[in-house]
Tab-separated table of N, CA and C in Angstrom:
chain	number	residue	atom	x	y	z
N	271	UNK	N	-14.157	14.412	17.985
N	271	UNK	CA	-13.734	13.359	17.063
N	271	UNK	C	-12.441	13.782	16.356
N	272	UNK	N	-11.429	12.939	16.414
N	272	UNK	CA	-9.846	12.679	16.077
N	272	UNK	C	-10.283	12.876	14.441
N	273	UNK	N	-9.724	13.778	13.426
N	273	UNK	CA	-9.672	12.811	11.739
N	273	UNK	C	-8.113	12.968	11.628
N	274	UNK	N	-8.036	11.611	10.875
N	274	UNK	CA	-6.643	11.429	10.368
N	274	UNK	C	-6.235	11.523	8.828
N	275	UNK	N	-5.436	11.739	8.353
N	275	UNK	CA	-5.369	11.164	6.863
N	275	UNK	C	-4.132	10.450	6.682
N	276	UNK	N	-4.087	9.340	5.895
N	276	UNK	CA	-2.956	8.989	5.581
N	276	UNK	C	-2.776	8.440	4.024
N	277	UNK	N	-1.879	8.180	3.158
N	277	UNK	CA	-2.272	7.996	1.980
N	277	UNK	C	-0.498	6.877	1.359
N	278	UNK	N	-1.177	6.203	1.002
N	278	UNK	CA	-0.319	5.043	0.498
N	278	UNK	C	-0.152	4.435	-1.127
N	279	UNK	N	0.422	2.923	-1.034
N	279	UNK	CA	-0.340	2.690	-2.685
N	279	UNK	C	-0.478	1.186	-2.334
N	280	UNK	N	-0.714	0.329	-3.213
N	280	UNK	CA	-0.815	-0.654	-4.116
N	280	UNK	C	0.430	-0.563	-5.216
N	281	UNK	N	1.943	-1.222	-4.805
N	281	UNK	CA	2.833	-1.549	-5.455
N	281	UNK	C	2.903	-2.393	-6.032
N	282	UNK	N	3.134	-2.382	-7.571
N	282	UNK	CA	2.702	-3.845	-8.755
N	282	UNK	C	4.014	-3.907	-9.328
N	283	UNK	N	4.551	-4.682	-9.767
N	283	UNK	CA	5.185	-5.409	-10.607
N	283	UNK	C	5.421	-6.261	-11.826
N	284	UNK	N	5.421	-6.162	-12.977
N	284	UNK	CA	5.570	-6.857	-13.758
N	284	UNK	C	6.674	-8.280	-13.521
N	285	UNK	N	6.485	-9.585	-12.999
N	285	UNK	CA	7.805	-10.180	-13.005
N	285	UNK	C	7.324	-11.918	-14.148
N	286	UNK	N	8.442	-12.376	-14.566
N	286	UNK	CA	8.236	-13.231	-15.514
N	286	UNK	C	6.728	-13.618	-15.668
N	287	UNK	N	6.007	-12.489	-16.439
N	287	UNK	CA	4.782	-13.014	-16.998
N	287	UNK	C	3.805	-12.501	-15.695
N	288	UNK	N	3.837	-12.108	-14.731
N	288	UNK	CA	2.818	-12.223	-13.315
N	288	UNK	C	2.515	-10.758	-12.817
N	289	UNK	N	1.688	-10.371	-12.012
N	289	UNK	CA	1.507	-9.283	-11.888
N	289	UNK	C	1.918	-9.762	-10.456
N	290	UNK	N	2.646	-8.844	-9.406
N	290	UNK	CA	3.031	-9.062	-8.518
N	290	UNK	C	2.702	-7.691	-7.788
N	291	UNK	N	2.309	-7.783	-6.421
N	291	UNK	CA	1.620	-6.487	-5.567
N	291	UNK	C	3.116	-6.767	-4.422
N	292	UNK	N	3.556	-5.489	-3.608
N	292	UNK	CA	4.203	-5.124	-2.657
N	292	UNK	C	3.657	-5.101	-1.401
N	293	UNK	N	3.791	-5.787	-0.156
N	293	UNK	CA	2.991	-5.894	0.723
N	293	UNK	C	3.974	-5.642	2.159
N	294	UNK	N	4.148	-4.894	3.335
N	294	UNK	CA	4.455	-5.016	3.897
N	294	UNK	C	4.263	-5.335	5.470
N	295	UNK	N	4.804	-6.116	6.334
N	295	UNK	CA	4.311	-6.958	7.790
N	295	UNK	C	4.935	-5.461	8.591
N	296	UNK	N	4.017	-4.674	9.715
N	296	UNK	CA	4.075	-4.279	10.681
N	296	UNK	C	4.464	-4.448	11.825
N	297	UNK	N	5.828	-4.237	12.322
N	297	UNK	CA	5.972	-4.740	13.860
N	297	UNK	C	5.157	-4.538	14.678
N	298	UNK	N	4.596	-3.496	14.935
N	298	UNK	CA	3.287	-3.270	15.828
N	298	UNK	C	2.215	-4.239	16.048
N	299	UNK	N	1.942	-4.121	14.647
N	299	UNK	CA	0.726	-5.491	15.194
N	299	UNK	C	0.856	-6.488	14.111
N	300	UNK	N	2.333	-6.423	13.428
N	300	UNK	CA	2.082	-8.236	12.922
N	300	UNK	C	1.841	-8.346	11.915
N	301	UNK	N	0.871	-7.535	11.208
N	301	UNK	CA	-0.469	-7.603	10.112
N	301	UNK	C	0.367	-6.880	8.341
N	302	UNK	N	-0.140	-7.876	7.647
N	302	UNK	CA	0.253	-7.755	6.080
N	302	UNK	C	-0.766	-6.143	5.786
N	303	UNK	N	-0.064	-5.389	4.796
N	303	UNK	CA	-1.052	-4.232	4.169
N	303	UNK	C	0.054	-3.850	3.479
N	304	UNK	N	-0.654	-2.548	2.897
N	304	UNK	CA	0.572	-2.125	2.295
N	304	UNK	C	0.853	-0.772	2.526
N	305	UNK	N	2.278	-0.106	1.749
N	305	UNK	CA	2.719	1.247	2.592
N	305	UNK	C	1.883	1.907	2.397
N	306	UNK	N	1.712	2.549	3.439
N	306	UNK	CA	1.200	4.260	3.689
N	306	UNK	C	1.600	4.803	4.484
N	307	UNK	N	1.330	6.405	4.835
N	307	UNK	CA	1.531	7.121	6.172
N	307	UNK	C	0.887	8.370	6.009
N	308	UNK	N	1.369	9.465	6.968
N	308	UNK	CA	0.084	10.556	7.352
N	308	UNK	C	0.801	11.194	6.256
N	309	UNK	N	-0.158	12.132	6.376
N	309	UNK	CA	0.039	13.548	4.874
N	309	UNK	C	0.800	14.847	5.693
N	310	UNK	N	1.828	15.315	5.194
N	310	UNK	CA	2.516	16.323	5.396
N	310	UNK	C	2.212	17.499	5.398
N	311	UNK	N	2.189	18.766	5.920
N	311	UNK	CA	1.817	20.104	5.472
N	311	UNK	C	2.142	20.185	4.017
N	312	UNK	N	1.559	20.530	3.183
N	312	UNK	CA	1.638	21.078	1.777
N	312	UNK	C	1.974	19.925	0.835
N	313	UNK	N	1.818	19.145	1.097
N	313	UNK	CA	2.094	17.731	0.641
N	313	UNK	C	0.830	16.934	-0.459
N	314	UNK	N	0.640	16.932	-1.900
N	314	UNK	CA	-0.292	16.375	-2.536
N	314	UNK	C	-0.641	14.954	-1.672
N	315	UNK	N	-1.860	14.293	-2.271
N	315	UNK	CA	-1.964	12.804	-1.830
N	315	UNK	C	-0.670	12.704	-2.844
N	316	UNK	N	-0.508	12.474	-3.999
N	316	UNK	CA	0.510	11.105	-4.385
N	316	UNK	C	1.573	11.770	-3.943
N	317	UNK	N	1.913	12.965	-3.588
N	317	UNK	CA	3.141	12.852	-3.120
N	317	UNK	C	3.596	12.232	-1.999
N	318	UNK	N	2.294	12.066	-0.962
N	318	UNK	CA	2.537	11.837	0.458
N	318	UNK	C	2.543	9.801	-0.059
N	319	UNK	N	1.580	9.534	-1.164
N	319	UNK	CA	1.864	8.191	-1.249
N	319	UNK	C	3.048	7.776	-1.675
N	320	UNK	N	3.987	8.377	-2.376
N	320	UNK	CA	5.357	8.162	-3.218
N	320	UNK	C	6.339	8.410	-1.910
N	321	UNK	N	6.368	9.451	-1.156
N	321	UNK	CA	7.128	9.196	-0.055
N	321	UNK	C	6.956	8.383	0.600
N	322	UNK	N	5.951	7.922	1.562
N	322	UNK	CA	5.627	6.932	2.260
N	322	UNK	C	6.470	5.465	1.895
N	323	UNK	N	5.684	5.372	0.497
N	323	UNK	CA	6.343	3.814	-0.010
N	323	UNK	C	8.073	4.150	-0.036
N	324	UNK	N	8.057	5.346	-0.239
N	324	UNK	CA	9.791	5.301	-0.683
N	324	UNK	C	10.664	5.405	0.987
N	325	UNK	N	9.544	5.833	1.977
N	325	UNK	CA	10.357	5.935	3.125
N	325	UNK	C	10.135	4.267	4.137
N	326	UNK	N	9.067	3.568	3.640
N	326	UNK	CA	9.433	2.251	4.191
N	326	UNK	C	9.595	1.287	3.825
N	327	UNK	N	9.495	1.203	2.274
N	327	UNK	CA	10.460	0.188	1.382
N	327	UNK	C	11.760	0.637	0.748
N	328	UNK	N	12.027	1.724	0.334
N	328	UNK	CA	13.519	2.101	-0.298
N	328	UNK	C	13.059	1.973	-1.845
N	329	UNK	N	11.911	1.892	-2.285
N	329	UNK	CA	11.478	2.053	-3.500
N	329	UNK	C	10.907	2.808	-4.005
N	330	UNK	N	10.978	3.265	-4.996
N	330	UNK	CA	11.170	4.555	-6.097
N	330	UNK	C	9.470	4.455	-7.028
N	331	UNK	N	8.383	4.930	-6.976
N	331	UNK	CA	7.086	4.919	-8.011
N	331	UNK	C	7.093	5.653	-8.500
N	332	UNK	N	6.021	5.462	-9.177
N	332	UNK	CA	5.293	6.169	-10.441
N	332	UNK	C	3.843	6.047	-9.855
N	333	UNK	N	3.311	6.828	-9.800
N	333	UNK	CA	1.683	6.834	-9.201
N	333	UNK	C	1.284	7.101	-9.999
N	334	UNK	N	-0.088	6.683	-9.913
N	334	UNK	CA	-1.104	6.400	-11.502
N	334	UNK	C	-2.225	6.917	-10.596
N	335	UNK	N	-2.828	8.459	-11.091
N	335	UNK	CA	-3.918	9.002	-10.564
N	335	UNK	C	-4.796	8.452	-10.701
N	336	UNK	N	-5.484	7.274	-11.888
N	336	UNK	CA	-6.335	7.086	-12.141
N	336	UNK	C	-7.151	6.166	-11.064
N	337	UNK	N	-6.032	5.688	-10.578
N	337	UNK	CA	-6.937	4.505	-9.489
N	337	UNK	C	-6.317	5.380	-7.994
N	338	UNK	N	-7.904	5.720	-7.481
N	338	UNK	CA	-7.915	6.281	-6.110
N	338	UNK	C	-8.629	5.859	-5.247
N	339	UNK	N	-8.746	4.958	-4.374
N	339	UNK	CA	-9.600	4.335	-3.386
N	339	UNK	C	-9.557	4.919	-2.059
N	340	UNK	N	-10.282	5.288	-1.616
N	340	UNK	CA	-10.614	5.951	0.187
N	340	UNK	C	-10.723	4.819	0.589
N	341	UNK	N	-10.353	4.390	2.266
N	341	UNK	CA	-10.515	3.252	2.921
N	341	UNK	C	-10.921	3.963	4.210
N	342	UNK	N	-11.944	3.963	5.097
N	342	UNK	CA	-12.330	4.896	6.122
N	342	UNK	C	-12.713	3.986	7.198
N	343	UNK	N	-12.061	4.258	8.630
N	343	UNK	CA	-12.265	2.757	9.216
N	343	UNK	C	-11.954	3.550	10.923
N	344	UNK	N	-11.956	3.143	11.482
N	344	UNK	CA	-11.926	4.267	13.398
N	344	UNK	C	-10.881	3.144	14.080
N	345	UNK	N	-9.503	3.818	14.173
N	345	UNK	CA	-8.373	2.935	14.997
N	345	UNK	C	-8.517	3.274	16.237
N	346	UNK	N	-9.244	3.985	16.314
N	346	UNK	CA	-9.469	4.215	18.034
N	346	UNK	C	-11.074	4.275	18.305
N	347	UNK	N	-11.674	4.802	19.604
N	347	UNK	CA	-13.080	4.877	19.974
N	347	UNK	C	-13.187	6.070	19.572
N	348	UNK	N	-12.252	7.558	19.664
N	348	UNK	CA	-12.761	8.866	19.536
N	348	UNK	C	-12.138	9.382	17.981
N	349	UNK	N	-11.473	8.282	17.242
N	349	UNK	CA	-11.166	8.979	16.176
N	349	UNK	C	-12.177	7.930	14.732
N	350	UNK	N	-11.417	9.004	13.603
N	350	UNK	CA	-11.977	8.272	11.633
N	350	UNK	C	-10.675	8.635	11.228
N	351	UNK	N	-10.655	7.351	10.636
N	351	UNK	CA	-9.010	7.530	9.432
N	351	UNK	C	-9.142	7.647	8.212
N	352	UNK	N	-9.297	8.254	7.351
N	352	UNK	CA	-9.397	8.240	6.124
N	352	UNK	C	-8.006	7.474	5.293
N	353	UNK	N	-7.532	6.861	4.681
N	353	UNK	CA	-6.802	6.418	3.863
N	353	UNK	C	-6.833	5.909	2.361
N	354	UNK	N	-5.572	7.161	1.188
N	354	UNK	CA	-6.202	7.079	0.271
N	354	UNK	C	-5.374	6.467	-0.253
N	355	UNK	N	-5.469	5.107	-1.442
N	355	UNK	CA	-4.511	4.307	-2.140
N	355	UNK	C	-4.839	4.778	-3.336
N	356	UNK	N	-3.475	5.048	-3.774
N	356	UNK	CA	-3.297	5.079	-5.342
N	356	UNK	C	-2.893	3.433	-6.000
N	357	UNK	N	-2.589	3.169	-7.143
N	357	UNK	CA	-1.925	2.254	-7.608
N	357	UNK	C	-0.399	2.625	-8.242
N	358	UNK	N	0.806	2.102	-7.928
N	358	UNK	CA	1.629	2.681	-8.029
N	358	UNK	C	2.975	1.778	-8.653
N	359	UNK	N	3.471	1.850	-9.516
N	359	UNK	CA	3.975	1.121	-10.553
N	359	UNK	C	5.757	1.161	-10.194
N	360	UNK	N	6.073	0.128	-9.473
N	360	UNK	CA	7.575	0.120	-9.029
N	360	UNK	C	8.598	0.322	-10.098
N	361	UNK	N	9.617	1.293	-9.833
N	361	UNK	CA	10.622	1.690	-10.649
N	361	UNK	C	12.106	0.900	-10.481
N	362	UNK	N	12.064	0.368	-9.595
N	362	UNK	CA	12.878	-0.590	-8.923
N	362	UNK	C	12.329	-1.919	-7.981
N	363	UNK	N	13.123	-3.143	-7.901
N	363	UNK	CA	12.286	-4.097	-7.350
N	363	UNK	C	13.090	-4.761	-5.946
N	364	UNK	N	14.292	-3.874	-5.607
N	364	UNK	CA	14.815	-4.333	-4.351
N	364	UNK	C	14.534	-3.256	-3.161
N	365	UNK	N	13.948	-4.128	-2.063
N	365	UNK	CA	13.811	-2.923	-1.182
N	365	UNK	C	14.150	-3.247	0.361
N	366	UNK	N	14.497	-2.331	0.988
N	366	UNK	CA	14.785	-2.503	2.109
N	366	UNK	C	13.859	-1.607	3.072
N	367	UNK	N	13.306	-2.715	4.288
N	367	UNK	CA	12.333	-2.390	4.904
N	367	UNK	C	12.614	-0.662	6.234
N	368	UNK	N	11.960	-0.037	6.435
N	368	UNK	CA	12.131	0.915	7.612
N	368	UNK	C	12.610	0.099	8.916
N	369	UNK	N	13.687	0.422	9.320
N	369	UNK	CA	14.220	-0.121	10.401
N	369	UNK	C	13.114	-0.221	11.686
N	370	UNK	N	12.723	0.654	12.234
N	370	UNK	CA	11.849	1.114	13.211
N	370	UNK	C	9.983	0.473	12.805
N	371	UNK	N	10.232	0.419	11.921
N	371	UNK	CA	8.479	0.029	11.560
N	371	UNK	C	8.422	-0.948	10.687
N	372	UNK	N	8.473	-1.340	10.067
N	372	UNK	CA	8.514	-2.716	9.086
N	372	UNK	C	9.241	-3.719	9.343
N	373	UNK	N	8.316	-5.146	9.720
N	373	UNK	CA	9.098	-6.635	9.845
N	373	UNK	C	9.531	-7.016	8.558
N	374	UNK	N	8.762	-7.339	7.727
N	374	UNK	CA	8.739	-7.671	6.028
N	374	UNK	C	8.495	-7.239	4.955
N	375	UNK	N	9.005	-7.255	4.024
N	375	UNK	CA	8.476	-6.993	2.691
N	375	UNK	C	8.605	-7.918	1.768
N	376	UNK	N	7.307	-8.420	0.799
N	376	UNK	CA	7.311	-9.810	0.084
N	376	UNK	C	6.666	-9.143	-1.018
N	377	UNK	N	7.169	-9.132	-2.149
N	377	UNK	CA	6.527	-9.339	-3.503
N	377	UNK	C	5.404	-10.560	-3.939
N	378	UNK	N	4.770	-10.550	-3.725
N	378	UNK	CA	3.304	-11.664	-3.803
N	378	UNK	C	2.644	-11.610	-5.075
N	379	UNK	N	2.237	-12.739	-5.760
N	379	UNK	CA	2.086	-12.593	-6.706
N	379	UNK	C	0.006	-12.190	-6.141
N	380	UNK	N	-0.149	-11.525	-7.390
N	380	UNK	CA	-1.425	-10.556	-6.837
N	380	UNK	C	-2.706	-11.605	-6.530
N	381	UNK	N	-3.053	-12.412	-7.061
N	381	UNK	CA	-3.861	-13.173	-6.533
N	381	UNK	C	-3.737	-14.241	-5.444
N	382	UNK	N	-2.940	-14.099	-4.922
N	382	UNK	CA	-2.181	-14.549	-3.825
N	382	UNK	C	-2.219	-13.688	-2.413
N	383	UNK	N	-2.959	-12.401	-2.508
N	383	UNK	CA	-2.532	-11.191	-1.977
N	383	UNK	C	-3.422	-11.537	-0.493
N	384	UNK	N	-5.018	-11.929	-0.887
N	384	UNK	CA	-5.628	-12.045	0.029
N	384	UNK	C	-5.417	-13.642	1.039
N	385	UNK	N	-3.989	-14.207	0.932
N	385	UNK	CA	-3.767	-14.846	1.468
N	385	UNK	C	-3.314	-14.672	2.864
N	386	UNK	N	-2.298	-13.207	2.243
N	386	UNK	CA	-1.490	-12.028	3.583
N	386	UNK	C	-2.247	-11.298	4.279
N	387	UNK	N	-2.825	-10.806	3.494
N	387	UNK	CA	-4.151	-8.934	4.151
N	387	UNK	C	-4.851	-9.720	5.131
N	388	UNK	N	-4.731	-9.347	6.361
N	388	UNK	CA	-5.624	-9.478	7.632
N	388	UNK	C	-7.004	-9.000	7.673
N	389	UNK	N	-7.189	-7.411	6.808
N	389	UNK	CA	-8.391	-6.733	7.387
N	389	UNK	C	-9.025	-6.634	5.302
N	390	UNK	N	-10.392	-7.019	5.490
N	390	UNK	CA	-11.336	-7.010	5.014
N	390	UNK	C	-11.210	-5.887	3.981
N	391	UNK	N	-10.946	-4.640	4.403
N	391	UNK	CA	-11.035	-3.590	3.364
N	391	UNK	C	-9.586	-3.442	2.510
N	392	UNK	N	-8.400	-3.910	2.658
N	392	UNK	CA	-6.992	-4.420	2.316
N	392	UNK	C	-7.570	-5.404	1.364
N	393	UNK	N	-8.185	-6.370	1.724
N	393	UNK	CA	-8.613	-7.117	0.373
N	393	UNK	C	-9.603	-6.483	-0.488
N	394	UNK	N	-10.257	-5.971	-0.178
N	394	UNK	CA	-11.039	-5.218	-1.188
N	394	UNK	C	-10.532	-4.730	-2.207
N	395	UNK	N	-9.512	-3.632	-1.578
N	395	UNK	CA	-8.763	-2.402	-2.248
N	395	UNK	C	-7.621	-3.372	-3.078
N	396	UNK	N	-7.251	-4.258	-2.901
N	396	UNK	CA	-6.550	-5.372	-3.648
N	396	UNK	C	-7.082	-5.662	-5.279
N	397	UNK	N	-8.029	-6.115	-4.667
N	397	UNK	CA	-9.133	-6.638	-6.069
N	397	UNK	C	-9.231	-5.913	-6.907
N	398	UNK	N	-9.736	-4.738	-6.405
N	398	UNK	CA	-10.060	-3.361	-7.174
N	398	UNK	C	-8.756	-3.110	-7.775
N	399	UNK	N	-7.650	-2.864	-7.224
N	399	UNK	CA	-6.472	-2.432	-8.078
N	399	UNK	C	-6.026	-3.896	-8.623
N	400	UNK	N	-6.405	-5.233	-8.408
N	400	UNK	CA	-5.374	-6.151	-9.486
N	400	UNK	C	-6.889	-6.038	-10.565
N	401	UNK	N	-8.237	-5.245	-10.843
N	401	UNK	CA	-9.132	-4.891	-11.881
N	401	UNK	C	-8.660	-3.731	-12.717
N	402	UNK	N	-7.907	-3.368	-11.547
N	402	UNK	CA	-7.203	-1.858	-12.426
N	402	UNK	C	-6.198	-1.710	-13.319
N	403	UNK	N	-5.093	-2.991	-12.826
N	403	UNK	CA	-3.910	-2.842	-13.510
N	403	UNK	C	-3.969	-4.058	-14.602
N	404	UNK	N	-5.055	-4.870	-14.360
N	404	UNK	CA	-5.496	-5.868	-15.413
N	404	UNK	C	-5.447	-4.686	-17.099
N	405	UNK	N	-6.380	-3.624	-16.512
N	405	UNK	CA	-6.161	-2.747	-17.867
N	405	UNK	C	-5.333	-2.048	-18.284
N	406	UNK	N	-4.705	-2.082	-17.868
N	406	UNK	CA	-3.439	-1.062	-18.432
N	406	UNK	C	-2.443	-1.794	-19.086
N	407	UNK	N	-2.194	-1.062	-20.162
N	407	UNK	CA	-1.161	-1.859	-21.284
N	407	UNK	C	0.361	-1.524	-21.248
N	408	UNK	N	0.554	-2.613	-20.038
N	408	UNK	CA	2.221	-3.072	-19.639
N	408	UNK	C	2.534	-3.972	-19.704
């Protein structure tokens, strides 16, 4: 058995009055989620989540340890992926997608989110972080 790790976030936004999540479309297969990628030798999770987002949107976070969600799911028959989302608070709001891997990137306003997310546990992990950032005083 294959294990993988990869670790991403949940990008929010404050924009006129709205909480807005970062979502990006996959050339591969099409499908709305949001950034992540594999973990580096010596590499924390939020560091590997702060690069990730910063290497396929061009945007700059702030990761908030407090919200950590595992998403564990088998992309193949012989492997388990573990994937861990932080919630992660954009420092900038223009971004430009990874040439090679990313079709889109759309700022969505957050309850709007599970309109995009294809897979079941993407909406989950949605909910949970627009419960998360509901509390926090920004």
């Amino acid at each position: 058995m294959i294990r993988e790790k990869s670790c991403g976030g949940i990008v929010y936004r404050k924009f006129h009055g709205n909480t807005e999540i970062l979502l990006i479309k996959h050339i591969k297969s099409g499908y709305w989620s949001f950034p992540k990628g594999h973990v580096e030798d010596g590499e924390t999770e939020e560091e590997t989540a702060a690069r990730e987002i910063k290497e396929e949107t061009d945007i700059d976070v702030m990761i908030d340890p407090g919200f950590r969600e595992v998403v564990t799911y088998s992309p193949r028959r012989d492997s388990v992926k573990n994937v861990v989302y932080f919630v992660a608070r954009a420092k900038s709001f223009d971004f430009t997608p990874q040439e090679d891997e990313i079709a889109e990137i759309r700022w969505i306003e957050i309850d709007q989110a599970h309109n995009f997310l294809y897979y079941d546990n993407d909406k989950v992990t949605a909910n949970k972080a627009k419960s998360f950032i509901s509390h926090l005083n920004i």
